[in-house]
Coordinates of C-alpha atoms in Angstrom, one line a residue:
M72 CA -88.5 -5.6 -25.1
Q73 CA -86.5 -3.5 -25.9
S74 CA -86.5 -0.3 -27.3
H75 CA -83.4 2.0 -28.5
G76 CA -81.8 0.6 -25.8
Q77 CA -84.3 0.9 -22.8
W78 CA -86.1 -1.9 -21.8
F79 CA -89.9 -2.0 -21.3
E80 CA -93.0 -4.1 -20.2
V81 CA -95.1 -5.4 -23.0
D82 CA -97.7 -7.6 -20.8
R83 CA -97.4 -10.3 -17.8
T84 CA -99.3 -13.5 -18.2
E85 CA -101.9 -14.4 -14.6
V86 CA -100.3 -15.5 -11.1
I87 CA -100.2 -19.0 -11.4
R88 CA -100.8 -20.1 -7.6
T89 CA -99.9 -23.7 -5.5
C90 CA -98.0 -24.6 -8.9
I91 CA -94.4 -25.8 -9.4
N92 CA -94.8 -25.9 -12.8
P93 CA -96.9 -23.3 -14.2
I94 CA -98.6 -23.4 -17.9
F95 CA -99.3 -19.9 -18.2
S96 CA -102.4 -19.8 -20.6
K97 CA -102.1 -15.7 -21.4
L98 CA -100.7 -15.1 -25.1
F99 CA -98.7 -12.5 -25.6
T100 CA -99.4 -10.4 -29.7
V101 CA -96.0 -7.6 -30.8
D102 CA -95.8 -6.7 -34.5
F103 CA -92.5 -8.0 -36.0
Y104 CA -90.8 -5.5 -38.4
F105 CA -89.1 -8.1 -40.5
E106 CA -86.1 -5.6 -40.5
E107 CA -85.4 -5.0 -37.5
V108 CA -84.2 -7.5 -35.0
Q109 CA -86.4 -7.8 -31.8
R110 CA -84.5 -8.4 -28.0
L111 CA -87.2 -9.8 -25.3
R112 CA -86.8 -11.0 -22.4
F113 CA -88.7 -12.9 -20.3
E114 CA -88.9 -12.9 -16.6
V115 CA -90.3 -15.4 -14.1
H116 CA -91.5 -13.4 -10.2
D117 CA -92.7 -15.1 -7.1
I118 CA -95.3 -13.3 -5.8
S119 CA -95.6 -12.5 -2.5
S120 CA -99.8 -13.0 -0.9
N121 CA -99.8 -9.3 -0.4
H122 CA -99.4 -9.0 -3.9
N123 CA -97.6 -5.6 -4.4
G124 CA -97.0 -5.9 -8.5
L125 CA -93.7 -6.8 -9.0
K126 CA -91.6 -4.3 -6.7
D127 CA -92.5 -6.7 -3.4
A128 CA -91.9 -10.0 -5.8
D129 CA -88.3 -12.3 -6.2
F130 CA -86.9 -12.4 -9.3
L131 CA -86.5 -16.8 -10.2
G132 CA -85.4 -15.8 -13.2
G133 CA -85.4 -15.2 -17.4
M134 CA -84.7 -15.6 -21.1
E135 CA -83.1 -12.9 -23.7
C136 CA -84.0 -14.2 -27.6
T137 CA -85.0 -12.0 -30.5
L138 CA -88.2 -12.3 -31.6
G139 CA -87.7 -14.2 -34.7
Q140 CA -86.3 -16.7 -32.6
K141 CA -89.4 -16.9 -30.7
N142 CA -91.8 -17.1 -33.4
R143 CA -93.5 -20.3 -31.9
R144 CA -94.4 -21.2 -27.8
L145 CA -91.6 -20.5 -25.9
S146 CA -89.8 -23.0 -23.1
L147 CA -87.7 -21.4 -20.5
P148 CA -84.1 -23.4 -19.6
S149 CA -85.4 -25.2 -16.9
S150 CA -83.5 -24.1 -14.0
L151 CA -85.6 -22.1 -13.8
H152 CA -88.0 -25.2 -12.4
H153 CA -85.3 -26.2 -9.6
N154 CA -85.2 -23.0 -7.7
T155 CA -88.8 -22.3 -7.8
P156 CA -90.0 -23.6 -4.0
P157 CA -93.4 -26.2 -4.3
A158 CA -96.4 -23.8 -3.4
C159 CA -94.7 -20.5 -5.6
P160 CA -97.5 -17.7 -6.9
C161 CA -95.8 -16.6 -10.0
C162 CA -96.7 -14.6 -13.1
C163 CA -94.0 -14.6 -16.2
C164 CA -93.4 -11.2 -17.0
L165 CA -93.0 -9.8 -21.3

């Protein structure tokens, strides 16, 4: 999420292993302020087997939107799925 021009991590999903089309079950709750434009950035990362957080993870793709645009379920662009190796453990971060 962006605040005062700086991006910060709100939360992240569970890690999904061995799945080319992961479905994340974790929900994010963010306060909505009608009078503000709240920018969101979602990222998907390939997590390494030793799982040292995102430091050693490969960035697979992501998207940006405003909170007002995402008041329902999020669908990531299909281009993310085509670049993902078949047994890729990954997580989605907000």
